[in-house]
Short mmCIF file of C-alpha atoms in Angstrom, two decimals:
data_model
loop_
_atom_site.label_atom_id
_atom_site.label_comp_id
_atom_site.label_asym_id
_atom_site.label_seq_id
_atom_site.Cartn_x
_atom_site.Cartn_y
_atom_site.Cartn_z
CA MET A 135 75.13 -80.65 189.76
CA GLN A 136 76.07 -80.57 185.79
CA GLY A 137 78.75 -78.23 185.53
CA ARG A 138 79.51 -75.64 187.52
CA TYR A 139 80.59 -74.28 184.21
CA ASN A 140 79.04 -73.22 180.74
CA PRO A 141 81.35 -76.14 178.12
CA LYS A 142 81.03 -73.42 175.75
CA MET A 143 82.64 -71.12 177.27
CA ARG A 144 85.54 -73.23 178.06
CA GLY A 145 85.79 -72.26 181.90
CA THR A 146 86.42 -68.45 181.37
CA ALA A 147 83.40 -65.34 181.94
CA ILE A 148 81.83 -63.44 178.43
CA PRO A 149 84.12 -63.73 175.32
CA MET A 150 85.44 -59.68 174.91
CA PHE A 151 86.03 -60.40 170.76
CA ASP A 152 83.55 -62.30 168.97
CA ARG A 153 84.99 -65.24 165.97
CA HIS A 154 86.32 -62.31 163.38
CA GLY A 155 88.29 -60.53 166.22
CA THR A 156 86.13 -57.39 166.75
CA ALA A 157 85.43 -56.39 170.34
CA LEU A 158 82.33 -56.79 171.84
CA SER A 159 80.08 -53.74 173.25
CA GLN A 160 79.28 -54.40 176.89
CA GLU A 161 75.26 -55.13 175.62
CA ALA A 162 76.41 -57.97 173.15
CA ARG A 163 78.27 -59.79 176.11
CA GLY A 164 75.10 -59.90 178.35
CA GLU A 165 73.19 -60.48 175.53
CA LEU A 166 75.37 -63.43 174.60
CA ALA A 167 75.71 -64.18 178.13
CA ARG A 168 71.73 -64.20 178.39
CA LYS A 169 70.89 -66.50 175.61
CA ASN A 170 73.99 -68.98 176.77
CA GLY A 171 72.44 -68.60 180.00
CA VAL A 172 75.31 -67.83 182.53
CA CYS A 173 76.93 -64.36 184.40
CA VAL A 174 78.33 -62.21 182.52
CA LYS A 175 80.92 -61.65 185.00
CA CYS A 176 82.28 -65.31 185.63
CA GLY A 177 80.15 -67.79 183.63
CA ILE A 178 78.54 -69.63 186.03
CA LEU A 179 75.49 -71.73 184.26
CA THR A 180 72.63 -69.91 186.11
CA HIS A 181 69.38 -71.13 183.76
CA ASP A 182 69.21 -73.59 182.33
CA VAL A 183 68.49 -73.12 177.88
CA LYS A 184 65.42 -75.02 176.34
CA VAL A 185 63.82 -73.98 173.40
CA PHE A 186 61.39 -71.29 173.68
CA ARG A 187 62.43 -70.44 177.57
CA ARG A 188 65.21 -70.17 180.01
CA VAL A 189 64.42 -71.44 183.31
CA PRO A 190 66.62 -70.34 186.54
CA LEU A 191 68.66 -72.43 188.50
CA THR A 192 69.13 -72.86 192.27
CA ASN A 193 72.45 -74.98 193.47
CA GLU A 194 74.95 -74.80 196.00
CA HIS A 195 76.31 -71.47 193.05
CA VAL A 196 73.23 -70.18 191.85
CA TYR A 197 69.90 -68.75 193.53
CA ALA A 198 67.08 -68.81 191.53
CA GLY A 199 69.62 -67.25 188.13
CA LYS A 200 71.37 -65.07 190.14
CA CYS A 201 75.23 -65.71 190.84
CA ILE A 202 75.68 -66.30 194.43
CA MET A 203 79.57 -64.95 194.00
CA CYS A 204 78.75 -61.90 191.35
CA HIS A 205 75.56 -61.34 192.91
CA PRO A 206 75.56 -61.10 196.46
CA GLY A 207 72.96 -58.33 196.73
CA ASP A 208 69.96 -60.06 194.64
CA CYS A 209 70.11 -63.05 196.50
CA PRO A 210 67.84 -63.24 200.71
CA HIS A 211 71.20 -62.68 203.45
CA GLU A 212 70.66 -66.38 204.75
CA ILE A 213 71.36 -67.98 201.32
CA VAL A 214 74.70 -65.53 200.75
CA GLN A 215 76.09 -66.54 204.44
CA ALA A 216 75.58 -69.78 203.40
CA TRP A 217 76.69 -69.65 200.53
CA GLU A 218 79.97 -67.91 202.66
CA GLN A 219 80.06 -70.80 205.28
CA LYS A 220 80.77 -73.13 202.06
CA PHE A 221 83.36 -71.49 200.54
#
């Protein structure tokens, strides 16, 4: 796997503040996560971001661009069960 977390996020979820110290709204944090291709809750890489498109990833922590840990309801039950047994 090409790195579980996006290195731009330094192993954290989406930041609460911008570079000037201003608090980011939930909408701004969601947009930042979408642009970087990461889960807004945990920061795991969910999409491979290309110049003109985002490609959903599927690996041991992500199914079709959805983080299994944070969004288990968006994944098939069998995938979630297998993930829970592994981790």
